[in-house]
mmCIF file of C-alpha atoms and ligand atoms in Angstrom:
data_model
loop_
_atom_site.group_PDB
_atom_site.id
_atom_site.type_symbol
_atom_site.label_atom_id
_atom_site.label_comp_id
_atom_site.label_asym_id
_atom_site.label_seq_id
_atom_site.Cartn_x
_atom_site.Cartn_y
_atom_site.Cartn_z
ATOM 1 C CA UNK H 1 0.000 0.000 0.000
ATOM 2 C CA UNK H 2 1.583 3.346 -0.995
ATOM 3 C CA UNK H 3 -0.487 5.548 1.394
ATOM 4 C CA UNK H 4 1.230 5.913 4.762
ATOM 5 C CA UNK H 5 -0.174 7.388 7.964
ATOM 6 C CA UNK H 6 3.052 9.350 8.311
ATOM 7 C CA UNK H 7 6.789 8.828 8.437
ATOM 8 C CA UNK H 8 6.474 6.781 11.571
ATOM 9 C CA UNK H 9 4.658 3.760 10.132
ATOM 10 C CA UNK H 10 7.676 1.487 10.011
ATOM 11 C CA UNK H 11 9.178 2.625 13.302
ATOM 12 C CA UNK H 12 5.742 2.162 14.804
ATOM 13 C CA UNK H 13 5.530 -1.436 13.557
ATOM 14 C CA UNK H 14 9.082 -2.004 14.676
ATOM 15 C CA UNK H 15 8.537 -0.564 18.142
ATOM 16 C CA UNK H 16 5.168 -1.980 19.029
ATOM 17 C CA UNK H 17 4.370 -4.917 16.817
ATOM 18 C CA UNK H 18 7.604 -6.761 16.159
ATOM 19 C CA UNK H 19 8.165 -9.428 18.775
ATOM 20 C CA UNK H 20 10.144 -12.619 19.009
ATOM 21 C CA UNK H 21 8.208 -15.551 17.583
ATOM 22 C CA UNK H 22 8.331 -19.081 18.939
ATOM 23 C CA UNK H 23 7.002 -21.316 16.190
ATOM 24 C CA UNK H 24 7.036 -19.285 13.002
ATOM 25 C CA UNK H 25 9.237 -19.742 9.935
ATOM 26 C CA UNK H 26 9.092 -16.041 8.958
ATOM 27 C CA UNK H 27 7.237 -13.308 10.881
ATOM 28 C CA UNK H 28 6.793 -9.521 10.621
ATOM 29 C CA UNK H 29 8.900 -7.750 7.986
ATOM 30 C CA UNK H 30 8.304 -9.491 4.684
ATOM 31 C CA UNK H 31 5.414 -9.465 2.217
ATOM 32 C CA UNK H 32 3.888 -12.513 3.840
ATOM 33 C CA UNK H 33 4.550 -14.538 6.940
ATOM 34 C CA UNK H 34 5.421 -18.207 6.548
ATOM 35 C CA UNK H 35 4.088 -20.815 8.937
ATOM 36 C CA UNK H 36 4.299 -24.579 9.085
ATOM 37 C CA UNK H 37 1.267 -26.399 10.502
ATOM 38 C CA UNK H 38 1.956 -29.589 12.413
ATOM 39 C CA UNK H 39 1.471 -32.801 10.463
ATOM 40 C CA UNK H 40 -1.999 -34.280 10.802
ATOM 41 C CA UNK H 41 -3.571 -30.958 11.768
ATOM 42 C CA UNK H 42 -6.049 -28.720 10.004
ATOM 43 C CA UNK H 43 -5.666 -24.945 10.185
ATOM 44 C CA UNK H 44 -8.515 -23.109 11.915
ATOM 45 C CA UNK H 45 -8.802 -19.480 10.775
ATOM 46 C CA UNK H 46 -11.016 -16.679 11.990
ATOM 47 C CA UNK H 47 -11.077 -12.879 11.872
ATOM 48 C CA UNK H 48 -12.869 -10.300 14.026
ATOM 49 C CA UNK H 49 -13.061 -6.554 13.697
ATOM 50 C CA UNK H 50 -13.644 -4.128 16.574
ATOM 51 C CA UNK H 51 -14.854 -0.686 15.526
ATOM 52 C CA UNK H 52 -14.860 2.364 17.797
ATOM 53 C CA UNK H 53 -18.379 3.520 18.492
ATOM 54 C CA UNK H 54 -19.745 0.119 17.574
ATOM 55 C CA UNK H 55 -17.951 -2.485 19.676
ATOM 56 C CA UNK H 56 -16.318 -0.194 22.199
ATOM 57 C CA UNK H 57 -16.719 3.442 23.164
ATOM 58 C CA UNK H 58 -14.301 6.301 22.591
ATOM 59 C CA UNK H 59 -11.798 6.550 25.407
ATOM 60 C CA UNK H 60 -11.782 2.807 26.267
ATOM 61 C CA UNK H 61 -8.556 1.881 28.058
ATOM 62 C CA UNK H 62 -6.097 0.888 25.267
ATOM 63 C CA UNK H 63 -4.527 -1.924 27.303
ATOM 64 C CA UNK H 64 -7.960 -3.509 27.823
ATOM 65 C CA UNK H 65 -8.633 -3.059 24.102
ATOM 66 C CA UNK H 66 -5.404 -4.844 23.236
ATOM 67 C CA UNK H 67 -6.542 -7.705 25.428
ATOM 68 C CA UNK H 68 -10.070 -7.754 24.073
ATOM 69 C CA UNK H 69 -9.220 -7.650 20.371
ATOM 70 C CA UNK H 70 -7.180 -10.819 20.790
ATOM 71 C CA UNK H 71 -9.493 -12.364 23.402
ATOM 72 C CA UNK H 72 -12.527 -12.394 21.094
ATOM 73 C CA UNK H 73 -10.470 -14.223 18.493
ATOM 74 C CA UNK H 74 -9.087 -16.692 21.032
ATOM 75 C CA UNK H 75 -12.671 -17.337 22.020
ATOM 76 C CA UNK H 76 -13.425 -18.469 18.464
ATOM 77 C CA UNK H 77 -10.468 -20.849 18.693
ATOM 78 C CA UNK H 78 -11.837 -22.166 21.995
ATOM 79 C CA UNK H 79 -15.244 -22.708 20.447
ATOM 80 C CA UNK H 80 -13.631 -24.763 17.703
ATOM 81 C CA UNK H 81 -11.454 -26.782 20.047
ATOM 82 C CA UNK H 82 -8.468 -25.380 18.138
ATOM 83 C CA UNK H 83 -5.049 -24.558 19.587
ATOM 84 C CA UNK H 84 -4.287 -20.899 18.794
ATOM 85 C CA UNK H 85 -0.845 -20.435 17.228
ATOM 86 C CA UNK H 86 -0.556 -17.298 15.063
ATOM 87 C CA UNK H 87 -2.240 -13.904 14.744
ATOM 88 C CA UNK H 88 -2.177 -10.979 12.345
ATOM 89 C CA UNK H 89 -3.256 -7.473 13.337
ATOM 90 C CA UNK H 90 -4.717 -4.806 11.017
ATOM 91 C CA UNK H 91 -5.034 -1.353 12.557
ATOM 92 C CA UNK H 92 -6.619 1.867 11.367
ATOM 93 C CA UNK H 93 -5.467 4.639 13.710
ATOM 94 C CA UNK H 94 -6.568 8.281 13.766
ATOM 95 C CA UNK H 95 -3.007 9.233 14.791
ATOM 96 C CA UNK H 96 0.269 7.596 15.795
ATOM 97 C CA UNK H 97 0.007 8.051 19.567
ATOM 98 C CA UNK H 98 3.009 6.296 21.135
ATOM 99 C CA UNK H 99 1.465 6.133 24.604
ATOM 100 C CA UNK H 100 -1.753 4.626 23.304
ATOM 101 C CA UNK H 101 0.139 2.151 21.107
ATOM 102 C CA UNK H 102 2.428 1.053 23.935
ATOM 103 C CA UNK H 103 -0.567 0.279 26.154
ATOM 104 C CA UNK H 104 -2.504 -1.405 23.359
ATOM 105 C CA UNK H 105 0.439 -3.576 22.405
ATOM 106 C CA UNK H 106 1.077 -4.456 26.066
ATOM 107 C CA UNK H 107 -2.491 -5.730 26.489
ATOM 108 C CA UNK H 108 -2.379 -7.628 23.219
ATOM 109 C CA UNK H 109 1.052 -9.206 23.720
ATOM 110 C CA UNK H 110 0.464 -10.233 27.331
ATOM 111 C CA UNK H 111 -2.486 -12.351 26.270
ATOM 112 C CA UNK H 112 -0.674 -13.570 23.144
ATOM 113 C CA UNK H 113 2.272 -14.827 25.211
ATOM 114 C CA UNK H 114 -0.001 -16.440 27.754
ATOM 115 C CA UNK H 115 -1.520 -18.524 24.956
ATOM 116 C CA UNK H 116 1.662 -19.130 22.961
ATOM 117 C CA UNK H 117 0.413 -17.063 20.017
ATOM 118 C CA UNK H 118 2.975 -15.491 17.639
ATOM 119 C CA UNK H 119 2.088 -12.102 16.105
ATOM 120 C CA UNK H 120 3.272 -12.696 12.541
ATOM 121 C CA UNK H 121 2.088 -9.700 10.515
ATOM 122 C CA UNK H 122 -0.583 -7.129 9.896
ATOM 123 C CA UNK H 123 -1.332 -3.809 8.318
ATOM 124 C CA UNK H 124 -1.234 -0.268 9.692
ATOM 125 C CA UNK H 125 -3.005 2.710 8.196
ATOM 126 C CA UNK H 126 -4.526 6.034 9.172
ATOM 127 C CA UNK H 127 -8.289 6.123 9.654
ATOM 128 C CA UNK H 128 -11.101 5.982 12.197
ATOM 129 C CA UNK H 129 -10.056 3.636 15.023
ATOM 130 C CA UNK H 130 -10.592 0.086 13.833
ATOM 131 C CA UNK H 131 -8.853 -3.000 15.183
ATOM 132 C CA UNK H 132 -8.914 -6.222 13.234
ATOM 133 C CA UNK H 133 -7.293 -9.452 14.371
ATOM 134 C CA UNK H 134 -7.011 -12.643 12.399
ATOM 135 C CA UNK H 135 -6.205 -15.772 14.332
ATOM 136 C CA UNK H 136 -4.835 -19.017 13.010
ATOM 137 C CA UNK H 137 -4.825 -22.211 15.014
ATOM 138 C CA UNK H 138 -4.590 -25.939 14.610
ATOM 139 C CA UNK H 139 -6.829 -28.871 15.393
ATOM 140 C CA UNK H 140 -6.073 -32.541 14.829
ATOM 141 C CA UNK H 141 -7.897 -33.514 11.622
ATOM 142 C CA UNK H 142 -11.465 -34.606 12.397
ATOM 143 C CA UNK H 143 -11.452 -33.313 15.981
ATOM 144 C CA UNK H 144 -12.582 -29.699 15.650
ATOM 145 C CA UNK H 145 -15.769 -28.826 17.564
ATOM 146 C CA UNK H 146 -18.201 -27.778 14.862
ATOM 147 C CA UNK H 147 -21.646 -26.217 15.108
ATOM 148 C CA UNK H 148 -23.168 -28.954 13.001
ATOM 149 C CA UNK H 149 -22.157 -31.876 15.221
ATOM 150 C CA UNK H 150 -24.939 -31.838 17.837
ATOM 151 C CA UNK H 151 -27.134 -34.945 18.131
ATOM 152 C CA UNK H 152 -30.663 -35.370 19.461
ATOM 153 C CA UNK H 153 -30.339 -36.380 23.122
ATOM 154 C CA UNK H 154 -27.131 -34.377 23.662
ATOM 155 C CA UNK H 155 -27.027 -32.350 26.838
ATOM 156 C CA UNK H 156 -26.400 -28.602 26.522
ATOM 157 C CA UNK H 157 -23.702 -27.017 28.694
ATOM 158 C CA UNK H 158 -22.267 -23.554 29.276
ATOM 159 C CA UNK H 159 -19.018 -22.451 30.890
ATOM 160 C CA UNK H 160 -18.667 -19.757 33.562
ATOM 161 C CA UNK H 161 -21.604 -17.462 34.258
ATOM 162 C CA UNK H 162 -23.812 -15.503 31.864
ATOM 163 C CA UNK H 163 -25.083 -11.944 31.582
ATOM 164 C CA UNK H 164 -22.524 -9.867 33.480
ATOM 165 C CA UNK H 165 -21.183 -8.092 30.395
ATOM 166 C CA UNK H 166 -24.757 -7.089 29.526
ATOM 167 C CA UNK H 167 -25.078 -5.523 32.980
ATOM 168 C CA UNK H 168 -21.972 -3.434 32.317
ATOM 169 C CA UNK H 169 -23.410 -2.234 28.996
ATOM 170 C CA UNK H 170 -26.720 -1.368 30.680
ATOM 171 C CA UNK H 171 -24.945 0.504 33.478
ATOM 172 C CA UNK H 172 -22.975 2.443 30.840
ATOM 173 C CA UNK H 173 -26.253 3.420 29.184
ATOM 174 C CA UNK H 174 -27.714 4.417 32.593
ATOM 175 C CA UNK H 175 -30.472 1.768 32.244
ATOM 176 C CA UNK H 176 -29.531 0.287 35.621
ATOM 177 C CA UNK H 177 -27.646 1.652 38.594
ATOM 178 C CA UNK H 178 -24.759 -0.337 40.042
ATOM 179 C CA UNK H 179 -22.557 0.351 43.027
ATOM 180 C CA UNK H 180 -18.953 1.195 42.183
ATOM 181 C CA UNK H 181 -17.864 -2.320 43.122
ATOM 182 C CA UNK H 182 -20.559 -3.970 41.045
ATOM 183 C CA UNK H 183 -19.786 -1.744 38.098
ATOM 184 C CA UNK H 184 -16.076 -2.603 38.267
ATOM 185 C CA UNK H 185 -16.805 -6.334 38.334
ATOM 186 C CA UNK H 186 -19.238 -6.129 35.408
ATOM 187 C CA UNK H 187 -16.973 -3.844 33.361
ATOM 188 C CA UNK H 188 -14.132 -6.264 33.833
ATOM 189 C CA UNK H 189 -16.248 -9.012 32.279
ATOM 190 C CA UNK H 190 -17.086 -6.713 29.351
ATOM 191 C CA UNK H 191 -13.628 -5.244 28.691
ATOM 192 C CA UNK H 192 -11.441 -8.115 29.755
ATOM 193 C CA UNK H 193 -13.145 -11.391 28.795
ATOM 194 C CA UNK H 194 -11.391 -14.680 29.543
ATOM 195 C CA UNK H 195 -11.357 -16.887 26.448
ATOM 196 C CA UNK H 196 -11.971 -20.535 27.406
ATOM 197 C CA UNK H 197 -9.170 -21.926 25.278
ATOM 198 C CA UNK H 198 -8.021 -24.757 27.561
ATOM 199 C CA UNK H 199 -11.603 -25.925 28.066
ATOM 200 C CA UNK H 200 -12.297 -25.941 24.309
ATOM 201 C CA UNK H 201 -9.182 -28.000 23.614
ATOM 202 C CA UNK H 202 -9.979 -30.420 26.448
ATOM 203 C CA UNK H 203 -13.492 -30.935 25.052
ATOM 204 C CA UNK H 204 -12.170 -32.439 21.813
ATOM 205 C CA UNK H 205 -13.486 -35.969 21.599
ATOM 206 C CA UNK H 206 -16.065 -35.282 24.359
ATOM 207 C CA UNK H 207 -18.338 -32.512 23.029
ATOM 208 C CA UNK H 208 -20.243 -33.007 19.784
ATOM 209 C CA UNK H 209 -20.638 -29.303 19.019
ATOM 210 C CA UNK H 210 -19.613 -25.940 20.440
ATOM 211 C CA UNK H 211 -19.949 -22.181 19.955
ATOM 212 C CA UNK H 212 -18.787 -19.158 21.923
ATOM 213 C CA UNK H 213 -21.439 -16.836 23.293
ATOM 214 C CA UNK H 214 -20.785 -13.442 21.768
ATOM 215 C CA UNK H 215 -24.314 -12.490 20.698
ATOM 216 C CA UNK H 216 -26.285 -14.073 23.561
ATOM 217 C CA UNK H 217 -27.134 -17.632 24.557
ATOM 218 C CA UNK H 218 -30.369 -17.851 22.553
ATOM 219 C CA UNK H 219 -28.845 -16.513 19.357
ATOM 220 C CA UNK H 220 -25.673 -18.551 19.605
ATOM 221 C CA UNK H 221 -27.241 -21.828 20.691
ATOM 222 C CA UNK H 222 -29.709 -21.087 17.875
ATOM 223 C CA UNK H 223 -26.772 -21.349 15.460
ATOM 224 C CA UNK H 224 -25.962 -24.833 16.752
ATOM 225 C CA UNK H 225 -29.643 -25.746 16.287
ATOM 226 C CA UNK H 226 -29.717 -24.468 12.715
ATOM 227 C CA UNK H 227 -26.472 -26.095 11.678
ATOM 228 C CA UNK H 228 -27.378 -29.382 13.382
ATOM 229 C CA UNK H 229 -31.045 -29.273 12.268
ATOM 230 C CA UNK H 230 -32.299 -29.743 15.855
ATOM 231 C CA UNK H 231 -34.176 -27.905 18.589
ATOM 232 C CA UNK H 232 -32.837 -27.108 22.054
ATOM 233 C CA UNK H 233 -34.765 -26.975 25.305
ATOM 234 C CA UNK H 234 -33.227 -24.802 28.010
ATOM 235 C CA UNK H 235 -34.281 -24.651 31.658
ATOM 236 C CA UNK H 236 -34.078 -21.014 32.724
ATOM 237 C CA UNK H 237 -33.545 -21.836 36.404
ATOM 238 C CA UNK H 238 -30.359 -23.742 35.653
ATOM 239 C CA UNK H 239 -28.521 -20.861 33.927
ATOM 240 C CA UNK H 240 -25.303 -20.097 35.852
ATOM 241 C CA UNK H 241 -25.300 -16.610 37.378
ATOM 242 C CA UNK H 242 -22.736 -14.505 39.183
ATOM 243 C CA UNK H 243 -23.678 -13.059 42.577
ATOM 244 C CA UNK H 244 -24.276 -9.741 40.817
ATOM 245 C CA UNK H 245 -26.549 -11.204 38.143
ATOM 246 C CA UNK H 246 -28.423 -13.113 40.825
ATOM 247 C CA UNK H 247 -29.767 -9.857 42.240
ATOM 248 C CA UNK H 248 -31.346 -9.130 38.833
ATOM 249 C CA UNK H 249 -32.342 -12.654 37.792
ATOM 250 C CA UNK H 250 -36.023 -12.231 38.663
ATOM 251 C CA UNK H 251 -36.396 -8.998 36.700
ATOM 252 C CA UNK H 252 -37.123 -8.833 32.941
ATOM 253 C CA UNK H 253 -33.807 -7.089 32.601
ATOM 254 C CA UNK H 254 -31.858 -9.873 34.314
ATOM 255 C CA UNK H 255 -33.721 -12.446 32.255
ATOM 256 C CA UNK H 256 -32.734 -10.728 29.068
ATOM 257 C CA UNK H 257 -29.120 -10.348 30.179
ATOM 258 C CA UNK H 258 -28.931 -14.102 30.810
ATOM 259 C CA UNK H 259 -30.629 -15.179 27.591
ATOM 260 C CA UNK H 260 -29.628 -12.516 25.122
ATOM 261 C CA UNK H 261 -26.683 -10.647 26.641
ATOM 262 C CA UNK H 262 -23.632 -10.902 24.405
ATOM 263 C CA UNK H 263 -19.968 -10.261 25.147
ATOM 264 C CA UNK H 264 -19.549 -12.878 27.873
ATOM 265 C CA UNK H 265 -17.442 -15.114 25.626
ATOM 266 C CA UNK H 266 -18.362 -18.239 27.505
ATOM 267 C CA UNK H 267 -18.651 -21.539 25.633
ATOM 268 C CA UNK H 268 -21.930 -23.275 24.911
ATOM 269 C CA UNK H 269 -21.490 -26.895 23.886
ATOM 270 C CA UNK H 270 -23.368 -30.154 23.568
ATOM 271 C CA UNK H 271 -22.239 -33.610 24.626
ATOM 272 C CA UNK H 272 -23.862 -37.039 24.863
ATOM 273 C CA UNK H 273 -25.510 -37.928 28.191
ATOM 274 C CA UNK H 274 -22.935 -40.725 28.531
ATOM 275 C CA UNK H 275 -20.130 -38.136 28.606
ATOM 276 C CA UNK H 276 -21.593 -36.148 31.511
ATOM 277 C CA UNK H 277 -18.900 -37.237 33.970
ATOM 278 C CA UNK H 278 -16.171 -36.574 31.393
ATOM 279 C CA UNK H 279 -17.478 -33.031 30.860
ATOM 280 C CA UNK H 280 -17.476 -32.368 34.615
ATOM 281 C CA UNK H 281 -13.928 -33.740 34.927
ATOM 282 C CA UNK H 282 -12.823 -31.530 32.039
ATOM 283 C CA UNK H 283 -14.303 -28.506 33.790
ATOM 284 C CA UNK H 284 -12.485 -29.175 37.040
ATOM 285 C CA UNK H 285 -9.240 -30.055 35.269
ATOM 286 C CA UNK H 286 -9.250 -26.720 33.395
ATOM 287 C CA UNK H 287 -10.576 -24.743 36.380
ATOM 288 C CA UNK H 288 -13.754 -23.640 34.608
ATOM 289 C CA UNK H 289 -17.252 -24.041 35.998
ATOM 290 C CA UNK H 290 -19.434 -26.011 33.582
ATOM 291 C CA UNK H 291 -23.208 -26.164 33.980
ATOM 292 C CA UNK H 292 -25.779 -28.385 32.306
ATOM 293 C CA UNK H 293 -28.649 -26.173 31.118
ATOM 294 C CA UNK H 294 -30.822 -28.330 28.867
ATOM 295 C CA UNK H 295 -30.821 -30.751 25.984
ATOM 296 C CA UNK H 296 -30.998 -31.104 22.233
ATOM 297 C CA UNK H 297 -34.146 -32.666 20.813
ATOM 298 C CA UNK H 298 -35.452 -33.579 17.404
ATOM 299 C CA UNK H 299 -37.057 -30.426 16.001
ATOM 300 C CA UNK H 300 -40.826 -30.772 16.492
ATOM 301 C CA UNK H 301 -42.632 -30.154 13.170
ATOM 302 C CA UNK H 302 -39.608 -28.421 11.695
ATOM 303 C CA UNK H 303 -39.331 -25.962 14.600
ATOM 304 C CA UNK H 304 -35.585 -25.642 14.665
ATOM 305 C CA UNK H 305 -34.515 -23.284 17.472
ATOM 306 C CA UNK H 306 -34.283 -22.739 21.200
ATOM 307 C CA UNK H 307 -37.188 -23.054 23.642
ATOM 308 C CA UNK H 308 -36.821 -21.864 27.228
ATOM 309 C CA UNK H 309 -38.874 -23.287 30.075
ATOM 310 C CA UNK H 310 -39.301 -21.870 33.571
ATOM 311 C CA UNK H 311 -39.127 -23.663 36.936
ATOM 312 C CA UNK H 312 -42.619 -25.124 36.427
ATOM 313 C CA UNK H 313 -41.776 -26.463 32.975
ATOM 314 C CA UNK H 314 -43.830 -23.757 31.258
ATOM 315 C CA UNK H 315 -42.546 -21.959 28.178
ATOM 316 C CA UNK H 316 -40.885 -18.635 28.898
ATOM 317 C CA UNK H 317 -41.272 -16.072 26.132
ATOM 318 C CA UNK H 318 -37.964 -14.303 25.723
ATOM 319 C CA UNK H 319 -38.394 -10.533 25.493
ATOM 320 C CA UNK H 320 -35.668 -10.201 22.950
ATOM 321 C CA UNK H 321 -33.230 -12.487 21.168
ATOM 322 C CA UNK H 322 -29.517 -11.890 20.772
ATOM 323 C CA UNK H 323 -27.793 -8.904 19.296
ATOM 324 C CA UNK H 324 -27.776 -8.471 15.532
ATOM 325 C CA UNK H 325 -25.733 -5.610 14.049
ATOM 326 C CA UNK H 326 -28.198 -5.179 11.198
ATOM 327 C CA UNK H 327 -31.350 -6.164 13.113
HETATM 328 P P1 LIG L 1 2.877 -4.383 2.604
HETATM 329 O O1 LIG L 1 2.972 -2.999 1.995
HETATM 330 O O2 LIG L 1 3.616 -5.438 1.865
HETATM 331 O O3 LIG L 1 1.468 -4.732 2.966
HETATM 332 P P2 LIG L 1 3.409 -3.241 5.122
HETATM 333 O O4 LIG L 1 4.282 -2.068 4.850
HETATM 334 O O5 LIG L 1 1.975 -2.995 5.281
HETATM 335 O O6 LIG L 1 3.676 -4.299 3.989
HETATM 336 O O7 LIG L 1 3.937 -4.001 6.411
HETATM 337 C C1 LIG L 1 5.304 -4.309 6.591
HETATM 338 C C2 LIG L 1 5.427 -5.526 7.491
HETATM 339 O O8 LIG L 1 4.913 -5.203 8.773
HETATM 340 C C3 LIG L 1 4.643 -6.714 7.013
HETATM 341 O O9 LIG L 1 5.373 -7.897 7.346
HETATM 342 C C4 LIG L 1 3.379 -6.653 7.796
HETATM 343 O O10 LIG L 1 2.816 -7.940 7.967
HETATM 344 C C5 LIG L 1 3.853 -6.071 9.112
HETATM 345 N N1 LIG L 1 2.852 -5.261 9.825
HETATM 346 C C6 LIG L 1 2.248 -4.124 9.416
HETATM 347 N N2 LIG L 1 1.418 -3.643 10.358
HETATM 348 C C7 LIG L 1 1.467 -4.516 11.396
HETATM 349 C C8 LIG L 1 0.821 -4.596 12.669
HETATM 350 N N3 LIG L 1 -0.058 -3.675 13.088
HETATM 351 N N4 LIG L 1 1.110 -5.646 13.447
HETATM 352 C C9 LIG L 1 1.982 -6.590 13.054
HETATM 353 N N5 LIG L 1 2.644 -6.564 11.893
HETATM 354 C C10 LIG L 1 2.385 -5.548 11.060
HETATM 355 MG MG1 LIG L 2 0.263 -3.631 4.279
#
């Protein structure tokens, strides 16, 4: 690309985005990076873009943003049961702000190192703040956790707790009032999600299907239903809640946060009833709470999708489904 954001483009890449790689043939500095996948593995590739004003607000802490831009991609790896290995980073920046870049790169690289991910290339240009990460991972051939692998009779599970990120968004929009402590806890979930990479990898050969919850449980489990041509039945009372969410669980708002709140980046997966103990072992081995929330059933009269029932077994009409950027 001939258009440069200024004289500092190359020194900027050099200073903030050129790091030692651990398992890369050729990294930052050439026209392409060169990587060698391990024999017997398929490459898993995904890309996610975070746009200021859309996915995060102006003035968001750059270190948290560095973390989050990679975290959402690692979450896709987790949902696939893939081992993350390489990332590329495309940035549009309004200006070359060294302080901002140092913090951003710190947040990004800390998480990258923690997961053994090499940053192997990218693109840098001037423009409205836009952060785009591509992640490349590996999964042993035939073992990736796909959305289309669920079977009728599978049990549905989720990791962690749901809905806290939605509370942070609501507090930011003044729809609910949180104490300072509550707000900090919820904001941490929103800005600094923990991708469930180890859990996803450990679920290879146990789970039949998986997805990460970025648009809300109903929407994302709905994708598993569509791809697997099945229906899911979820018991509302079983949904795992944090102490904070618990105080809202009985309100329509809490209900919606649990069912349709995005940005939690927990995993939703299905596994045969016979693997229940194996799933629980996997959860404790990887230090992640896993909760059984329902089951997959043959779609009644073509009704592919998610039904939610309350404590009395009665259908619960969800106020709103997950987030859709063009909805
Ligand atoms: P080209 O003009 O061939 O696209 P660039 O001048 O854009 O090359 O980039 C030079 C090198 O720096 C390339 O290896 C590219 O992958 C890398 N690079 C550019 N921006 C980034 C970034 N934000 N993070 C990591 N690597 C980057
Ligand atoms: Mg380029």
